[in-house]
């Protein structure tokens, strides 16, 4: 019975309420709290806060960079579009100018050809007239010569007399 | 195998100033252990945490979560060191007695300091006093006094009783859990030496099982103590409760 009882009674002290214990406990806990706050929790919390700020900073910067990049890309694409439009308009202008020049050249050539044709025609006409005139002159001269020769051969003094008188008579009648 | 406490009576001839030397020693030992661990962990702090620092930051975040659950973080920020110290100190104290028990000359020297009711009640009283202190400091005397007569004045006696009950339950819950664990551990140890070699082998398995469970209990009790501290604190410092 005795051994059974001693088996159950551990004899571990519940502790009681020794005032000294309590004071030691209170003081040591408060000292621990102060020391840990100064040497462990303080630095740790500061570091965590610092990291939090750092991260939020980094996020802000990244956000800003992204916005900048987007803006730059938008600008670049707008510029590219504008440049393309300009190039298009330059090509269009060049094409129009080319067409115009072509028209002008053709027109000028046509005018030149026309004028050359005209002057050539005039020349031909003139030459023709000249030729005709020359021919007429020659024919007249020739006919006179022929006539002279015929007359020289056939006319005699009698006839000549008669012709002259007739001529004079005619003149007189006319008056 | 009866263990007694190494008591020291009447220091400096003061009749009420008694000491349980083992509790005093264990209190100081666990304080030193907690201090060394925490200072080692926060010595080389880096922006990119590794290893031990990660673990400590996890604990800080954990206690932060406890505080954030019970009250507004802006008012609760000042209680973070208190919560962390309570948690670390109580956890280390709880597991000190699980690791081993030291008996010298039939006196129990090495144990959990938290298996002493005086110690846990000191802690809980300190916490309750702190809640009242911060209640006055943060909300002012008038608002603090008003909490005792709300919602109806005749509840005032109950409110006073509640404070005392909170103190007692907070301290005795911790004490009871740890003390019971230690009793069972020493019972198993006693059993192991009762019937020679067979009982030593037979006692190993329940010993391991109960030590594992005691570790769990120790962690849970540290968490509960911190949690309840913050709950009581929030009752005093938050105006919406």
Short mmCIF file of N, CA and C in Angstrom, two decimals, chain A residues 17 21-30 32-33, chain B residues 27 30-31 82 85-91 93-94 113-131 166-172 174-175 221-222 225-226 229 232-233:
data_model
loop_
_atom_site.label_atom_id
_atom_site.label_comp_id
_atom_site.label_asym_id
_atom_site.label_seq_id
_atom_site.Cartn_x
_atom_site.Cartn_y
_atom_site.Cartn_z
N UNK A 17 3.36 29.53 -4.20
CA UNK A 17 3.40 30.90 -4.66
C UNK A 17 4.50 31.66 -3.92
N UNK A 21 10.11 33.94 -6.32
CA UNK A 21 10.00 33.42 -7.68
C UNK A 21 9.34 34.43 -8.60
N UNK A 22 8.21 34.93 -8.08
CA UNK A 22 7.42 35.84 -8.91
C UNK A 22 8.22 37.08 -9.26
N UNK A 23 8.91 37.62 -8.26
CA UNK A 23 9.70 38.82 -8.54
C UNK A 23 10.80 38.53 -9.56
N UNK A 24 11.48 37.41 -9.34
CA UNK A 24 12.55 37.05 -10.28
C UNK A 24 11.98 36.89 -11.68
N UNK A 25 10.86 36.17 -11.74
CA UNK A 25 10.23 35.94 -13.04
C UNK A 25 9.86 37.25 -13.72
N UNK A 26 9.20 38.13 -12.96
CA UNK A 26 8.75 39.39 -13.54
C UNK A 26 9.92 40.21 -14.05
N UNK A 27 10.93 40.33 -13.17
CA UNK A 27 12.09 41.15 -13.55
C UNK A 27 12.81 40.55 -14.74
N UNK A 28 13.01 39.22 -14.70
CA UNK A 28 13.77 38.61 -15.78
C UNK A 28 12.99 38.70 -17.09
N UNK A 29 11.67 38.55 -17.00
CA UNK A 29 10.89 38.65 -18.24
C UNK A 29 10.94 40.06 -18.82
N UNK A 30 10.84 41.04 -17.92
CA UNK A 30 10.87 42.42 -18.41
C UNK A 30 12.24 42.75 -19.02
N UNK A 32 14.25 40.54 -20.35
CA UNK A 32 14.29 39.80 -21.61
C UNK A 32 13.54 40.57 -22.69
N UNK A 33 12.36 41.07 -22.31
CA UNK A 33 11.54 41.83 -23.27
C UNK A 33 12.31 43.03 -23.79
N UNK B 27 14.06 29.84 -14.93
CA UNK B 27 13.61 31.10 -15.53
C UNK B 27 14.77 31.81 -16.20
N UNK B 30 16.07 29.77 -19.28
CA UNK B 30 15.27 29.88 -20.51
C UNK B 30 15.32 31.29 -21.08
N UNK B 31 15.41 32.30 -20.19
CA UNK B 31 15.56 33.66 -20.70
C UNK B 31 16.84 33.78 -21.52
N UNK B 82 6.09 42.42 -27.44
CA UNK B 82 5.54 41.69 -26.28
C UNK B 82 5.07 40.30 -26.70
N UNK B 85 8.02 38.05 -27.64
CA UNK B 85 8.79 37.60 -26.48
C UNK B 85 8.01 36.56 -25.68
N UNK B 86 6.71 36.83 -25.47
CA UNK B 86 5.88 35.85 -24.76
C UNK B 86 5.93 34.50 -25.45
N UNK B 87 5.71 34.54 -26.76
CA UNK B 87 5.66 33.30 -27.53
C UNK B 87 6.98 32.54 -27.42
N UNK B 88 8.09 33.24 -27.68
CA UNK B 88 9.39 32.57 -27.67
C UNK B 88 9.72 32.07 -26.27
N UNK B 89 9.48 32.91 -25.29
CA UNK B 89 9.85 32.55 -23.92
C UNK B 89 9.02 31.37 -23.43
N UNK B 90 7.72 31.41 -23.65
CA UNK B 90 6.87 30.33 -23.15
C UNK B 90 7.16 29.03 -23.89
N UNK B 91 7.39 29.13 -25.19
CA UNK B 91 7.67 27.90 -25.95
C UNK B 91 8.97 27.26 -25.46
N UNK B 93 10.43 27.69 -22.60
CA UNK B 93 10.22 27.19 -21.23
C UNK B 93 9.48 25.86 -21.25
N UNK B 94 8.45 25.75 -22.07
CA UNK B 94 7.66 24.53 -22.12
C UNK B 94 8.49 23.33 -22.53
N UNK B 113 10.14 25.92 -16.39
CA UNK B 113 9.74 26.95 -15.42
C UNK B 113 8.24 27.18 -15.46
N UNK B 114 7.61 26.88 -16.58
CA UNK B 114 6.16 27.10 -16.68
C UNK B 114 5.36 26.03 -15.96
N UNK B 115 6.01 25.03 -15.39
CA UNK B 115 5.25 24.06 -14.57
C UNK B 115 5.17 24.54 -13.13
N UNK B 116 5.50 25.80 -12.94
CA UNK B 116 5.35 26.41 -11.62
C UNK B 116 4.20 27.41 -11.69
N UNK B 117 3.17 27.17 -10.87
CA UNK B 117 1.97 28.01 -10.96
C UNK B 117 2.28 29.47 -10.66
N UNK B 118 3.21 29.69 -9.75
CA UNK B 118 3.55 31.07 -9.41
C UNK B 118 4.08 31.82 -10.61
N UNK B 119 4.89 31.12 -11.39
CA UNK B 119 5.49 31.77 -12.56
C UNK B 119 4.44 32.12 -13.61
N UNK B 120 3.57 31.13 -13.90
CA UNK B 120 2.57 31.41 -14.95
C UNK B 120 1.60 32.48 -14.50
N UNK B 121 1.26 32.47 -13.20
CA UNK B 121 0.34 33.51 -12.71
C UNK B 121 1.01 34.88 -12.74
N UNK B 122 2.33 34.90 -12.51
CA UNK B 122 3.04 36.17 -12.64
C UNK B 122 2.93 36.69 -14.06
N UNK B 123 3.18 35.78 -15.00
CA UNK B 123 3.09 36.18 -16.41
C UNK B 123 1.68 36.71 -16.73
N UNK B 124 0.67 35.94 -16.31
CA UNK B 124 -0.69 36.34 -16.69
C UNK B 124 -1.08 37.65 -16.00
N UNK B 125 -0.64 37.81 -14.72
CA UNK B 125 -0.95 39.06 -14.03
C UNK B 125 -0.28 40.23 -14.76
N UNK B 126 0.97 40.01 -15.12
CA UNK B 126 1.68 41.06 -15.85
C UNK B 126 0.92 41.43 -17.12
N UNK B 127 0.45 40.41 -17.84
CA UNK B 127 -0.28 40.67 -19.08
C UNK B 127 -1.55 41.48 -18.81
N UNK B 128 -2.31 41.05 -17.78
CA UNK B 128 -3.57 41.75 -17.50
C UNK B 128 -3.29 43.19 -17.07
N UNK B 129 -2.26 43.36 -16.21
CA UNK B 129 -1.90 44.73 -15.79
C UNK B 129 -1.52 45.56 -17.01
N UNK B 130 -0.77 44.94 -17.93
CA UNK B 130 -0.38 45.66 -19.15
C UNK B 130 -1.60 46.05 -19.97
N UNK B 131 -2.61 45.14 -20.03
CA UNK B 131 -3.80 45.50 -20.81
C UNK B 131 -4.48 46.72 -20.22
N UNK B 166 -9.90 36.14 -15.81
CA UNK B 166 -8.98 36.12 -16.95
C UNK B 166 -7.56 35.84 -16.49
N UNK B 167 -7.17 36.55 -15.44
CA UNK B 167 -5.81 36.36 -14.92
C UNK B 167 -5.59 34.91 -14.51
N UNK B 168 -6.54 34.39 -13.74
CA UNK B 168 -6.39 33.03 -13.23
C UNK B 168 -6.38 32.01 -14.36
N UNK B 169 -7.35 32.12 -15.27
CA UNK B 169 -7.42 31.11 -16.33
C UNK B 169 -6.21 31.17 -17.23
N UNK B 170 -5.77 32.39 -17.53
CA UNK B 170 -4.63 32.54 -18.43
C UNK B 170 -3.39 31.86 -17.83
N UNK B 171 -3.17 32.11 -16.54
CA UNK B 171 -1.99 31.53 -15.91
C UNK B 171 -2.14 30.04 -15.66
N UNK B 172 -3.31 29.64 -15.12
CA UNK B 172 -3.46 28.24 -14.71
C UNK B 172 -3.60 27.30 -15.90
N UNK B 174 -1.91 27.48 -18.73
CA UNK B 174 -0.54 27.17 -19.11
C UNK B 174 0.11 26.24 -18.09
N UNK B 175 -0.03 26.61 -16.83
CA UNK B 175 0.57 25.80 -15.77
C UNK B 175 0.04 24.38 -15.81
N UNK B 221 0.34 25.79 -26.35
CA UNK B 221 0.11 26.66 -25.20
C UNK B 221 0.78 28.01 -25.37
N UNK B 222 1.99 28.00 -25.98
CA UNK B 222 2.65 29.29 -26.24
C UNK B 222 1.79 30.12 -27.17
N UNK B 225 -1.40 31.33 -25.27
CA UNK B 225 -1.10 32.40 -24.33
C UNK B 225 -0.95 33.73 -25.06
N UNK B 226 -0.20 33.70 -26.16
CA UNK B 226 0.00 34.94 -26.94
C UNK B 226 -1.33 35.43 -27.51
N UNK B 229 -3.50 36.86 -24.84
CA UNK B 229 -2.96 38.16 -24.44
C UNK B 229 -3.45 39.25 -25.39
N UNK B 232 -7.27 39.89 -24.94
CA UNK B 232 -7.56 40.75 -23.78
C UNK B 232 -7.11 42.17 -24.05
N UNK B 233 -5.94 42.28 -24.72
CA UNK B 233 -5.42 43.60 -25.04
C UNK B 233 -6.40 44.35 -25.93
#
